[in-house]
């Protein structure tokens, strides 16, 4: 059974590999929301280890595990993005049900869509659509949340290529794509 | 092509590119880089406009956005610009410019006859004259509005493309003059990132005449190198054609770029105007100062100009306004204009200075060039009709009087530092006597002012002081080390002065035609008259006389008026206060404020994964919150009613499918979930079994219905609650608020999963058959899968959730599949249902079906004042537990007679629908008599019943069942109907079971 991309647009192919501005939908199989007790202030560096995945206590931090990403959302909330089913099976394990601080791991696969923005002028486009201070020299360990065109968006850097990922609720992804496409027109 | 006032080989314009443009239908020529103002001057157009009130002839006074007179209507290709200052727009080929405020032409304006009646047009004229009779005000208003305002607004769509851009920097410097360069040089050395903003299209245009001011060649070269360093530094960003619009708290600034340039590129996508939103650690205002006009009779005649502007026109554009130039001043700084003109072989006929003495060096230079210097004199009157031709001057003691011929009178009454940004943000000003001006009182939170904006008009001194101010940003020890900078060596050697000057005529009540604010035609007489009427506070005076309320916001006039007010009241300027400036500093298009946030980008749109299928199948969409939902699917040339009837009958007779993905879905996880749900909902969840569903209302703390939906128990401590489509985010926020504030002891976690699932709701008698074909491994029999229960299955490891609930009153299975596979399962559903006469149906059919069953829509059949008791859901209210709204519902009022209750209405004319919102009255009442008993909340034509039905909220409705009522719709049509129970179809609910 084939996954259907969320975004469809007549200009999608034109901008997918454009060297000035490249916009594309990136498929990730699983998105997990991990929540801890908000009343606890954590002082240790690693809050919890779920098998080999260490949840670090660092703000606006993104941690890479091979091709998987652990994104900081708030002092008690993370998003784990992965293409493997390993975590999916792990978090079902009863041993994670009884950890006091761990409130929930909710499978949000297919609730989110990720758009990748790269190319020579991607910073110029970001300057139009977000108030965040996103400069070229920000490292790939950076993530943040902001409103882009009034849509709550998780913004994170790519560790492999120059560019940025924008993760939004799937129902907004077509609108966000069109917003970015419109903002990019002068560079295409 | 002849431009009579153009000087050869001067100015930074592209003389190789000639531009044709039209001014009041006359073809004229200019060069690329010319503003409209410089081009008009070059072509000898001194008389450029008419004033707003008296239609007096006016000409250019300034060279920048402080220009009060020359307001134009500009069009090019399909773009139109209104209320454009001639100084604030560059020229392009075939640009068409029209001056405003005249009829039939600029030269012959019939409205200039108003001047004859000017003595009647006193401040407050309109308020006082048109008060009576009050009934005629509508008529007066139309006439008054026709005579007011500047440009003519184009009513068609604005075709300009606007953008917003965001940026962050260490220091934002407004201006690129010498003090700005000095400041920038210093902070760049310390590694700061800067953005420099220039309103002109070239960097540091003021340096053109300032470079002439360096007396020391060594310093001139040194500063030139400093300028190059700043320009080339990698930490420098320069925004040209950009103006600071507002300075706000926390150093957040908005700037408008390209309001003076027009994008004529063939690409439609380059923005015409950009609104910058810049966040910086500090803002530095180095925007200079504005030269004030002198006060004398007819001081508004064309040809009377700011001396500083004459220098700028000369150096920047190679233009002079005329040949026979006279300078009238009160300060030494304005003499720079004479030296600029002399350098280019243009002499000045005379100088009139109100002071007894002027700077010795200046005097020697003037005498050397045979320029007549008349000290301790004032101009008392200018003559001319459409341009100045002579002036009367008098000694200050009034003993000597003489007349001088001139075609241009350059004036300078001192300078007003640009302090508006400081005042915008709540900053205060103090009066500085030695420069006769208000300067900002800086605080930790205000911008830093340097150069002319700080009241420092001497070149060397402004360079040095800007440098020293930059050190206040830097670590103190580092600053000490850097005091050896070359910028520290710039010293003021000129010793120039400004003398406070107000003409003695201000004490004479009979003065006329002395204009203190050109743009609003406010005269000295108006000010004195208003003061006499008691308007002695600055902002009162401003509103009464309207000074400073035009496009240029009184940039050249405000200080003059403050000094007049102080003098007339015998107070010091400090005691008067100052005008409260508000953003924007210069005019800005509304389009720039909205940016791209219009049309399709005005508000986010949410779509389901099946949206494209809906489009391909002729769905007509409606907005539900931010969602786009199919209202109905049009087949052939069906009307909406025909489509909806067809869809409804398909659901009742075979099978219909609706995309219900928009329903809000929130997962509730945690050991205290059950306690939490018990508090949130009025029903009791304690004994709920896994895989069961329950419908419930959600109440606010006042006991009113706030949302509704089905709650499913997925597992122990794991629930899924459904909400209305448009209420999902509000409900999630509401639940989270209770969890974080009142019930933080609950170990419960919430997460919206609306987007995770695509909901395919299969409805109708054949829905079981269809569902069984879709999921062969699931037993859909009534015994195995009863009403209000839930099952999980999977296909190729893809999890599927199926709920047996119903909003149509038919047998129904709501199939939830992960959104990525939504389209796949939707297609499969239609493929397998083809022989069952499957149809998709939209929200309108959904509404008809639910209304037939008496199911409410929260927000349509309820309005925030309806309780569960009112809609007959009293059984839902648990008596054995607490819940939100319980105590409110215990109030006797909710149980007394007189509450509006949900009932059905069957109209007598059963073929016609009654409008929603129609009022219900007793049968014997008339349209205008009797009490309104209630209103229709939902009204539809039911195809299965072949008659119109309606739901209504009616006072004591349950007791009125069977009674006839009068129904009055919004067009005041009378209808009659009978009150019934709110369920019209399958009252016992057999079909959905």
CSV table of C-alpha atoms in Angstrom, one decimal, chain A residues 21-164:
chain,number,residue,atom,x,y,z
A,21,UNK,CA,14.9,27.6,-3.8
A,22,UNK,CA,14.0,24.0,-3.3
A,23,UNK,CA,10.7,23.1,-1.6
A,24,UNK,CA,9.7,19.5,-1.1
A,25,UNK,CA,7.7,17.2,1.1
A,26,UNK,CA,9.8,14.8,3.1
A,27,UNK,CA,8.2,11.6,4.3
A,28,UNK,CA,8.9,10.3,7.8
A,29,UNK,CA,7.0,7.2,8.8
A,30,UNK,CA,6.6,7.9,12.5
A,31,UNK,CA,6.2,11.0,14.7
A,32,UNK,CA,6.0,10.3,18.5
A,33,UNK,CA,5.1,12.9,21.1
A,34,UNK,CA,6.9,12.2,24.4
A,35,UNK,CA,5.7,14.0,27.4
A,36,UNK,CA,7.1,14.3,31.0
A,37,UNK,CA,5.5,15.6,34.1
A,38,UNK,CA,5.5,19.4,33.8
A,39,UNK,CA,5.8,19.9,37.5
A,40,UNK,CA,9.2,18.4,37.7
A,41,UNK,CA,12.3,20.6,37.0
A,42,UNK,CA,15.0,18.3,35.7
A,43,UNK,CA,18.6,19.0,36.5
A,44,UNK,CA,20.3,16.0,35.1
A,45,UNK,CA,21.8,16.1,31.6
A,46,UNK,CA,19.9,13.1,30.3
A,47,UNK,CA,16.3,12.9,31.5
A,48,UNK,CA,15.5,9.4,30.3
A,49,UNK,CA,17.0,6.6,28.2
A,50,UNK,CA,14.6,4.6,26.1
A,51,UNK,CA,16.9,1.8,24.9
A,52,UNK,CA,19.6,3.7,23.1
A,53,UNK,CA,17.7,7.0,22.7
A,54,UNK,CA,18.8,9.5,25.3
A,55,UNK,CA,16.4,12.4,26.0
A,56,UNK,CA,18.7,15.4,26.8
A,57,UNK,CA,17.8,18.2,29.0
A,58,UNK,CA,18.8,21.0,26.6
A,59,UNK,CA,16.6,23.7,25.2
A,60,UNK,CA,16.0,24.1,21.5
A,61,UNK,CA,18.2,21.1,20.9
A,62,UNK,CA,17.9,18.5,18.2
A,63,UNK,CA,19.6,15.2,18.6
A,64,UNK,CA,20.4,12.8,15.8
A,65,UNK,CA,20.3,9.1,15.9
A,66,UNK,CA,21.4,7.9,12.5
A,67,UNK,CA,18.5,9.0,10.4
A,68,UNK,CA,16.2,9.7,13.3
A,69,UNK,CA,15.7,13.0,15.1
A,70,UNK,CA,14.7,13.9,18.7
A,71,UNK,CA,13.4,17.4,18.8
A,72,UNK,CA,12.9,19.5,21.9
A,73,UNK,CA,9.5,21.1,22.0
A,74,UNK,CA,9.3,22.4,25.6
A,75,UNK,CA,11.0,21.6,29.0
A,76,UNK,CA,8.8,18.5,29.3
A,77,UNK,CA,7.9,17.6,25.7
A,78,UNK,CA,9.8,16.1,22.8
A,79,UNK,CA,9.0,14.9,19.3
A,80,UNK,CA,10.8,11.8,18.0
A,81,UNK,CA,10.8,11.5,14.2
A,82,UNK,CA,11.9,8.2,12.7
A,83,UNK,CA,11.5,6.0,9.7
A,84,UNK,CA,12.1,2.8,11.6
A,85,UNK,CA,9.4,0.8,13.5
A,86,UNK,CA,11.8,0.1,16.4
A,87,UNK,CA,10.7,2.9,18.6
A,88,UNK,CA,7.1,2.2,17.8
A,89,UNK,CA,7.4,-1.3,19.2
A,90,UNK,CA,9.6,-0.1,22.1
A,91,UNK,CA,7.2,2.4,23.5
A,92,UNK,CA,4.5,-0.2,23.6
A,93,UNK,CA,6.6,-2.1,26.0
A,94,UNK,CA,5.0,-2.3,29.6
A,95,UNK,CA,8.3,-1.2,31.2
A,96,UNK,CA,7.7,2.4,29.9
A,97,UNK,CA,4.1,2.5,31.3
A,98,UNK,CA,5.2,2.7,34.9
A,99,UNK,CA,7.9,5.4,34.8
A,100,UNK,CA,6.6,8.1,37.1
A,101,UNK,CA,7.8,11.1,35.2
A,102,UNK,CA,7.0,9.8,31.8
A,103,UNK,CA,3.4,10.9,31.2
A,104,UNK,CA,2.8,9.6,27.7
A,105,UNK,CA,4.2,8.5,24.4
A,106,UNK,CA,1.6,9.2,21.7
A,107,UNK,CA,2.0,8.0,18.2
A,108,UNK,CA,1.3,10.9,15.9
A,109,UNK,CA,2.5,9.3,12.7
A,110,UNK,CA,0.8,10.9,9.7
A,111,UNK,CA,-0.5,13.7,11.9
A,112,UNK,CA,2.5,15.7,10.7
A,113,UNK,CA,4.0,16.6,7.4
A,114,UNK,CA,7.5,17.9,6.9
A,115,UNK,CA,8.5,20.4,4.3
A,116,UNK,CA,12.2,20.8,3.4
A,117,UNK,CA,13.3,24.3,2.3
A,118,UNK,CA,16.8,24.6,0.8
A,119,UNK,CA,18.7,26.3,-2.0
A,120,UNK,CA,20.7,29.5,-2.3
A,121,UNK,CA,17.9,31.9,-1.1
A,122,UNK,CA,16.2,29.8,1.5
A,123,UNK,CA,17.2,32.2,4.3
A,124,UNK,CA,15.7,35.1,2.3
A,125,UNK,CA,12.4,33.2,2.1
A,126,UNK,CA,12.5,32.4,5.8
A,127,UNK,CA,13.0,36.1,6.5
A,128,UNK,CA,9.7,36.7,4.9
A,129,UNK,CA,7.7,34.1,6.7
A,130,UNK,CA,9.1,33.9,10.2
A,131,UNK,CA,10.2,36.3,12.8
A,132,UNK,CA,12.9,34.0,14.1
A,133,UNK,CA,16.5,35.0,13.8
A,134,UNK,CA,17.5,32.2,11.4
A,135,UNK,CA,20.9,33.0,10.1
A,136,UNK,CA,23.2,30.9,7.9
A,137,UNK,CA,25.6,30.1,10.6
A,138,UNK,CA,23.1,28.5,13.0
A,139,UNK,CA,24.1,24.9,13.6
A,140,UNK,CA,22.3,21.7,12.7
A,141,UNK,CA,21.5,21.2,16.4
A,142,UNK,CA,19.0,24.0,16.4
A,143,UNK,CA,15.2,23.6,16.6
A,144,UNK,CA,12.4,26.0,17.5
A,145,UNK,CA,8.7,26.6,17.2
A,146,UNK,CA,7.1,29.6,15.7
A,147,UNK,CA,4.1,30.8,13.8
A,148,UNK,CA,4.5,30.8,10.0
A,149,UNK,CA,1.6,32.4,8.3
A,150,UNK,CA,-0.3,31.8,11.5
A,151,UNK,CA,0.4,28.1,11.5
A,152,UNK,CA,2.3,26.6,14.4
A,153,UNK,CA,5.4,25.2,12.9
A,154,UNK,CA,8.3,23.2,14.3
A,155,UNK,CA,11.4,24.5,12.6
A,156,UNK,CA,14.6,22.4,12.6
A,157,UNK,CA,17.9,22.3,10.8
A,158,UNK,CA,19.2,19.5,8.7
A,159,UNK,CA,22.5,18.0,9.7
A,160,UNK,CA,23.3,16.7,6.2
A,161,UNK,CA,22.5,19.4,3.8
A,162,UNK,CA,22.1,23.1,3.9
A,163,UNK,CA,18.5,23.8,4.5
A,164,UNK,CA,15.7,23.7,7.0
